[in-house]
């Protein structure tokens, strides 16, 4: 007699969670990693091209801030919508389409005839960029073996963060020789990656099982996890729930954690995007040569990549709550110290420490946490709304900084803003985070729902 659908699902999920990290896992992971890196690169063009855009269109500080925020307005829309679309229609096709969308509007930006057109194309490009973030991290969380989930999601965030110093480094070589529009030419490359994703990526096993497509799920698991047998015990599939609904995120069992995630994401977005958009210009105002400001920005933001890579190991050993709370608070303190000095060495060291803890340790852990907290039926929706609130921070902060700079206020106020929001995010993390370390995503769902007692935490698990 063939096994029941529930038994078959339990077996497939057990094999998926307990599998070794195979060559097939690696090929899939590298493909999505490239797309996510390019997403980070394209987002972080703003700081590199902004001085040139200001000169080309003779912009005020307020208009420059509005240009920066247009991208985040588009990203907010893309992130909020794409998560729900992905929960309803799958991970693979939406992910590939999002990558192609932001590449196509990069090409449009190359030929923008006016500042208004450039703002429009950048906002439309933002829709694809925000949507990509909402889909790619749930996709990774759902297909990798459970014990690798935390490290691989945070490593993906590190790849995304590498886009910022890469954009700064490429801009140093390209912008003086070919102008700021050449950066958008480079940003059309992701269309090739999107097509490759469409042709080669498998669908999420957990999504297939939610849709009752057990045979298709068996094919994917068979290709990924050859030789792996199902463990004796596994939480099995989650209870049926509405697909891609905001109601799940604010239900009684989730509302406390959801509000905390959204608040932390606003603060994280304000820190990351406000800093990346304005740091080269702030350094230039302090008397640093433009090319050197790009170089310093690359060094400072590269520290965030190191933090994101380290985060995967730390969250497996000491948990999400401690890493989030401690890293946000330390980042805020280093921002306050950063604002008290103009010495080159101190600026680079303190800036690097602030981004190591802020955008690196805290930022990557926050996305890992958001990608695993919610049930499969609403996982991309949950991540999408988290990413959307991050974009709210990115929408507000560049404009706010633009007004602050237009008032010719003390440079310390620039750093004070970033310090305060980071410390507030750290407090939220310490008081309202559900610890997910050592659990499969199904166990997390059942424990939050009160259907299962908290499991033992093991350092080797995610």
Coordinates of C-alpha atoms in Angstrom, one line a residue, residues 19-409:
X19 CA 20.9 15.7 3.6
X20 CA 24.5 16.4 3.0
X21 CA 25.2 19.6 1.1
X22 CA 25.6 18.0 -2.4
X23 CA 27.0 19.3 -5.7
X24 CA 23.5 19.9 -6.9
X25 CA 22.8 22.1 -3.8
X26 CA 25.9 24.0 -4.6
X27 CA 25.0 24.7 -8.2
X28 CA 21.6 26.0 -7.2
X29 CA 23.0 28.1 -4.4
X30 CA 25.7 29.6 -6.6
X31 CA 23.1 30.6 -9.2
X32 CA 20.9 32.4 -6.8
X33 CA 23.9 33.9 -5.0
X34 CA 25.1 35.5 -8.3
X35 CA 21.6 37.0 -8.8
X36 CA 21.6 38.3 -5.2
X37 CA 25.1 39.8 -5.5
X38 CA 24.0 41.7 -8.6
X39 CA 20.9 42.9 -6.8
X40 CA 23.1 44.4 -4.2
X41 CA 25.4 45.9 -6.8
X42 CA 22.5 47.6 -8.7
X43 CA 20.9 48.9 -5.5
X44 CA 24.2 50.4 -4.3
X45 CA 24.9 52.3 -7.5
X46 CA 23.2 55.3 -5.9
X47 CA 26.2 56.4 -3.8
X48 CA 28.5 56.0 -6.7
X49 CA 26.5 57.9 -9.4
X50 CA 25.0 60.5 -7.1
X51 CA 27.8 63.1 -7.3
X52 CA 27.7 62.8 -11.1
X53 CA 23.9 63.0 -11.3
X54 CA 23.9 66.1 -9.1
X55 CA 26.4 67.8 -11.4
X56 CA 24.6 66.7 -14.6
X57 CA 21.2 67.9 -13.6
X58 CA 22.3 70.7 -11.2
X59 CA 20.4 69.2 -8.2
X60 CA 19.9 70.6 -4.7
X61 CA 20.6 68.4 -1.7
X62 CA 16.8 67.9 -1.3
X63 CA 16.4 66.8 -4.9
X64 CA 19.3 64.4 -4.6
X65 CA 17.7 62.9 -1.5
X66 CA 14.5 62.4 -3.4
X67 CA 16.4 60.7 -6.2
X68 CA 17.9 58.2 -3.7
X69 CA 14.5 57.6 -2.1
X70 CA 12.7 56.9 -5.5
X71 CA 14.6 53.6 -5.7
X72 CA 13.4 52.6 -2.2
X73 CA 9.8 53.5 -3.0
X74 CA 9.9 51.1 -5.9
X75 CA 11.6 48.5 -3.7
X76 CA 9.0 48.8 -1.0
X77 CA 6.2 48.1 -3.6
X78 CA 8.2 45.2 -5.1
X79 CA 9.0 43.6 -1.8
X80 CA 5.4 43.8 -0.4
X81 CA 3.8 42.4 -3.6
X82 CA 6.4 39.8 -4.6
X83 CA 6.2 37.8 -1.3
X84 CA 2.5 37.2 -1.7
X85 CA 2.9 36.4 -5.4
X86 CA 5.7 33.9 -4.6
X87 CA 3.6 32.2 -1.8
X88 CA 0.8 31.7 -4.3
X89 CA 2.6 30.9 -7.5
X90 CA 6.0 29.4 -6.4
X91 CA 9.6 30.6 -5.9
X92 CA 11.3 29.8 -9.2
X93 CA 9.5 31.8 -11.9
X94 CA 9.0 35.0 -9.7
X95 CA 12.7 34.9 -8.7
X96 CA 13.9 34.8 -12.4
X97 CA 11.5 37.5 -13.5
X98 CA 12.5 39.9 -10.7
X99 CA 16.2 39.6 -11.8
X100 CA 15.2 40.3 -15.4
X101 CA 13.0 43.3 -14.5
X102 CA 15.8 45.2 -12.7
X103 CA 18.2 44.5 -15.5
X104 CA 15.8 45.9 -18.2
X105 CA 15.2 49.1 -16.3
X106 CA 19.0 49.5 -15.9
X107 CA 19.1 49.7 -19.7
X108 CA 16.3 52.3 -19.7
X109 CA 18.3 54.4 -17.2
X110 CA 21.3 54.5 -19.6
X111 CA 19.2 56.6 -22.0
X112 CA 17.2 58.7 -19.5
X113 CA 16.8 62.1 -21.2
X114 CA 15.9 64.0 -18.1
X115 CA 16.1 63.9 -14.3
X116 CA 12.4 63.0 -14.1
X117 CA 12.9 60.1 -16.5
X118 CA 15.9 58.9 -14.5
X119 CA 13.9 59.0 -11.3
X120 CA 11.0 57.1 -12.9
X121 CA 13.3 54.3 -14.3
X122 CA 15.1 54.0 -11.0
X123 CA 11.8 53.6 -9.1
X124 CA 10.6 50.9 -11.6
X125 CA 14.0 49.2 -11.3
X126 CA 13.4 49.3 -7.6
X127 CA 10.3 47.2 -7.9
X128 CA 12.4 44.3 -9.4
X129 CA 15.1 44.8 -6.8
X130 CA 12.8 44.7 -3.8
X131 CA 10.9 41.7 -5.3
X132 CA 14.1 39.7 -5.7
X133 CA 15.0 40.1 -2.0
X134 CA 11.5 39.0 -1.0
X135 CA 11.8 35.7 -3.0
X136 CA 15.4 34.6 -2.9
X137 CA 16.0 34.2 0.9
X138 CA 12.8 32.1 1.5
X139 CA 13.9 30.0 -1.5
X140 CA 17.3 29.3 0.0
X141 CA 15.8 28.6 3.5
X142 CA 13.5 26.1 2.0
X143 CA 15.9 24.0 -0.1
X144 CA 19.1 23.8 1.9
X145 CA 19.7 21.2 4.7
X146 CA 18.5 22.5 8.0
X147 CA 21.8 22.7 9.8
X148 CA 23.2 24.8 6.9
X149 CA 20.2 27.2 6.8
X150 CA 21.5 30.0 9.0
X151 CA 25.1 30.1 7.5
X152 CA 23.9 29.9 3.9
X153 CA 21.2 32.6 4.3
X154 CA 23.6 35.0 6.0
X155 CA 26.3 34.2 3.4
X156 CA 23.8 35.2 0.7
X157 CA 23.3 38.4 2.5
X158 CA 27.1 38.8 2.5
X159 CA 27.1 38.3 -1.3
X160 CA 24.4 41.0 -1.5
X161 CA 26.5 43.3 0.7
X162 CA 29.6 42.7 -1.5
X163 CA 27.6 44.6 -4.1
X164 CA 28.2 47.8 -2.3
X165 CA 32.0 47.9 -2.1
X166 CA 32.1 46.4 -5.6
X167 CA 29.9 49.2 -6.9
X168 CA 32.3 51.7 -5.2
X169 CA 35.4 50.0 -6.6
X170 CA 33.9 49.7 -10.2
X171 CA 32.7 53.3 -9.9
X172 CA 36.3 54.5 -9.1
X173 CA 37.5 53.0 -12.4
X174 CA 34.4 53.6 -14.6
X175 CA 32.8 56.9 -13.6
X176 CA 35.9 59.2 -14.2
X177 CA 36.5 57.6 -17.6
X178 CA 33.0 57.0 -19.0
X179 CA 30.6 58.9 -16.8
X180 CA 27.9 57.8 -14.4
X181 CA 25.6 56.3 -17.1
X182 CA 28.2 53.6 -17.8
X183 CA 27.4 52.1 -14.4
X184 CA 23.9 51.4 -15.7
X185 CA 25.3 49.7 -18.7
X186 CA 27.1 47.3 -16.4
X187 CA 23.9 46.8 -14.5
X188 CA 22.1 45.2 -17.5
X189 CA 24.2 42.0 -17.0
X190 CA 21.7 40.3 -14.6
X191 CA 19.3 39.6 -17.5
X192 CA 21.5 36.7 -18.5
X193 CA 21.3 35.3 -14.9
X194 CA 17.5 35.6 -14.9
X195 CA 17.2 33.6 -18.0
X196 CA 19.6 30.9 -16.6
X197 CA 17.5 30.7 -13.4
X198 CA 14.3 30.2 -15.4
X199 CA 16.0 27.3 -17.3
X200 CA 17.8 25.5 -14.5
X201 CA 16.4 26.1 -11.0
X202 CA 14.0 23.6 -9.4
X203 CA 10.9 24.7 -7.6
X204 CA 10.8 24.8 -3.8
X205 CA 10.0 21.3 -2.4
X206 CA 8.0 22.9 0.5
X207 CA 6.0 24.9 -2.0
X208 CA 5.3 21.8 -4.1
X209 CA 4.1 19.8 -1.0
X210 CA 1.8 22.7 0.0
X211 CA 0.2 22.4 -3.4
X212 CA -0.1 18.7 -3.2
X213 CA 2.4 18.0 -6.0
X214 CA 4.1 15.2 -4.2
X215 CA 5.6 13.5 -7.3
X216 CA 7.2 16.7 -8.4
X217 CA 8.7 17.1 -4.9
X218 CA 10.0 13.6 -5.0
X219 CA 11.9 14.3 -8.3
X220 CA 13.5 17.4 -6.8
X221 CA 14.5 15.6 -3.5
X222 CA 15.8 12.7 -5.4
X223 CA 18.1 14.9 -7.5
X224 CA 19.2 16.9 -4.5
X225 CA 19.6 14.2 -1.8
X226 CA 20.7 11.0 -3.4
X227 CA 21.5 8.3 -0.8
X228 CA 19.8 10.2 2.0
X229 CA 17.2 8.3 4.0
X230 CA 14.4 9.9 6.0
X231 CA 15.2 10.3 9.7
X232 CA 13.1 8.4 12.3
X233 CA 11.6 11.7 13.6
X234 CA 10.6 14.8 11.7
X235 CA 8.1 17.5 12.4
X236 CA 6.4 16.7 9.1
X237 CA 4.4 19.2 7.1
X238 CA 2.9 22.2 8.7
X239 CA -0.9 22.5 9.3
X240 CA -2.8 23.9 6.3
X241 CA -3.1 27.7 6.4
X242 CA -4.1 30.6 4.1
X243 CA -1.5 31.2 1.4
X244 CA 0.4 34.4 1.3
X245 CA -1.8 36.3 3.7
X246 CA -0.9 39.3 5.9
X247 CA -3.3 38.0 8.5
X248 CA -0.8 35.3 9.4
X249 CA 1.9 37.8 10.1
X250 CA -0.2 39.8 12.6
X251 CA -2.1 36.8 14.1
X252 CA -2.0 36.6 17.9
X253 CA 1.0 34.2 18.0
X254 CA 3.1 36.3 15.6
X255 CA 2.2 39.9 16.1
X256 CA 4.8 40.6 18.8
X257 CA 7.6 39.1 16.6
X258 CA 6.3 40.8 13.5
X259 CA 6.2 44.3 14.9
X260 CA 9.7 43.8 16.2
X261 CA 11.0 42.6 12.8
X262 CA 9.3 45.5 11.1
X263 CA 10.8 48.0 13.5
X264 CA 14.3 46.5 13.2
X265 CA 14.0 46.5 9.5
X266 CA 13.1 50.2 9.3
X267 CA 16.2 50.9 11.5
X268 CA 18.4 48.6 9.4
X269 CA 17.3 50.1 6.2
X270 CA 17.8 53.6 7.4
X271 CA 21.3 52.6 8.4
X272 CA 22.3 50.7 5.3
X273 CA 20.8 52.8 2.6
X274 CA 21.2 56.2 4.2
X275 CA 24.9 55.5 4.8
X276 CA 25.5 54.0 1.3
X277 CA 23.7 56.8 -0.5
X278 CA 25.3 59.7 1.3
X279 CA 28.7 58.6 2.7
X280 CA 30.8 59.5 -0.4
X281 CA 29.1 62.9 -0.6
X282 CA 29.6 63.5 3.2
X283 CA 33.3 62.6 3.0
X284 CA 33.7 64.9 0.0
X285 CA 32.1 67.7 2.0
X286 CA 34.7 67.0 4.7
X287 CA 37.4 67.7 2.2
X288 CA 38.1 64.2 1.0
X289 CA 38.9 63.9 -2.8
X290 CA 35.9 62.2 -4.7
X291 CA 37.9 59.2 -5.8
X292 CA 39.3 58.7 -2.3
X293 CA 35.8 59.0 -0.9
X294 CA 34.8 56.1 -3.1
X295 CA 37.8 54.1 -1.9
X296 CA 37.0 54.8 1.8
X297 CA 33.4 53.9 1.2
X298 CA 34.5 50.6 -0.3
X299 CA 36.6 49.8 2.7
X300 CA 34.0 50.8 5.2
X301 CA 31.2 48.9 3.6
X302 CA 33.4 45.8 2.9
X303 CA 33.6 45.4 6.7
X304 CA 29.8 44.6 6.6
X305 CA 30.5 41.7 4.3
X306 CA 33.0 40.2 6.9
X307 CA 30.3 40.6 9.6
X308 CA 27.7 38.9 7.5
X309 CA 30.0 35.9 6.8
X310 CA 30.8 35.6 10.5
X311 CA 27.1 35.9 11.4
X312 CA 26.2 32.5 10.1
X313 CA 28.5 30.8 12.5
X314 CA 27.6 33.0 15.5
X315 CA 23.8 32.5 15.1
X316 CA 24.3 28.7 15.1
X317 CA 26.3 28.9 18.3
X318 CA 24.7 31.7 20.4
X319 CA 21.4 32.3 18.7
X320 CA 19.6 35.0 16.8
X321 CA 18.5 37.1 19.7
X322 CA 21.9 37.8 21.2
X323 CA 23.6 38.4 17.9
X324 CA 20.8 40.8 16.8
X325 CA 20.7 42.8 20.0
X326 CA 24.4 43.0 20.7
X327 CA 25.4 43.8 17.1
X328 CA 22.8 46.6 16.7
X329 CA 23.8 48.3 20.0
X330 CA 27.6 48.0 19.3
X331 CA 27.0 49.5 15.8
X332 CA 25.2 52.4 17.3
X333 CA 27.9 53.1 19.8
X334 CA 30.6 53.0 17.1
X335 CA 28.5 55.5 15.0
X336 CA 28.5 57.9 17.8
X337 CA 32.3 57.6 18.2
X338 CA 32.7 57.9 14.3
X339 CA 31.0 61.3 14.4
X340 CA 33.5 62.8 16.8
X341 CA 36.6 62.5 14.5
X342 CA 37.8 63.7 11.1
X343 CA 41.1 61.9 11.2
X344 CA 41.4 59.6 8.2
X345 CA 42.5 56.5 10.0
X346 CA 39.9 56.9 12.7
X347 CA 37.1 57.5 10.1
X348 CA 38.0 54.3 8.3
X349 CA 38.4 52.2 11.5
X350 CA 35.3 53.4 13.3
X351 CA 33.2 53.3 10.1
X352 CA 34.3 49.8 9.4
X353 CA 33.4 48.7 12.9
X354 CA 30.0 50.3 12.7
X355 CA 29.2 48.6 9.4
X356 CA 30.7 45.3 10.6
X357 CA 28.2 45.1 13.4
X358 CA 25.3 47.0 11.8
X359 CA 24.8 46.0 8.2
X360 CA 27.0 42.9 8.6
X361 CA 26.2 40.9 11.8
X362 CA 22.8 42.5 12.6
X363 CA 21.5 43.1 9.0
X364 CA 22.3 39.6 7.8
X365 CA 21.0 37.9 11.0
X366 CA 17.8 39.9 10.7
X367 CA 17.1 38.5 7.2
X368 CA 18.0 35.0 8.2
X369 CA 15.5 35.3 11.1
X370 CA 12.8 36.8 9.0
X371 CA 13.2 34.0 6.3
X372 CA 12.6 31.2 8.8
X373 CA 10.1 32.6 11.4
X374 CA 6.9 32.3 9.4
X375 CA 5.1 29.1 8.0
X376 CA 5.8 28.0 4.5
X377 CA 2.4 29.3 3.3
X378 CA 3.3 32.8 4.2
X379 CA 7.1 32.7 4.4
X380 CA 7.8 34.8 1.3
X381 CA 5.0 37.2 2.3
X382 CA 6.6 37.6 5.7
X383 CA 10.1 38.2 4.3
X384 CA 8.6 40.5 1.7
X385 CA 6.9 42.7 4.3
X386 CA 10.1 42.7 6.4
X387 CA 12.0 43.8 3.3
X388 CA 9.4 46.4 2.5
X389 CA 9.8 47.9 6.0
X390 CA 13.5 48.0 5.4
X391 CA 12.8 50.0 2.3
X392 CA 10.7 52.4 4.4
X393 CA 13.9 53.2 6.3
X394 CA 15.7 53.5 3.0
X395 CA 13.0 55.8 1.8
X396 CA 13.0 58.1 4.8
X397 CA 16.7 58.3 5.7
X398 CA 18.2 59.6 2.4
X399 CA 15.6 62.4 2.3
X400 CA 16.2 63.2 6.0
X401 CA 20.0 63.3 5.5
X402 CA 19.5 65.6 2.5
X403 CA 17.6 68.1 4.6
X404 CA 20.1 67.9 7.4
X405 CA 23.0 68.6 5.0
X406 CA 21.0 71.4 3.3
X407 CA 20.8 73.1 6.8
X408 CA 24.6 73.0 7.0
X409 CA 24.3 71.3 10.4

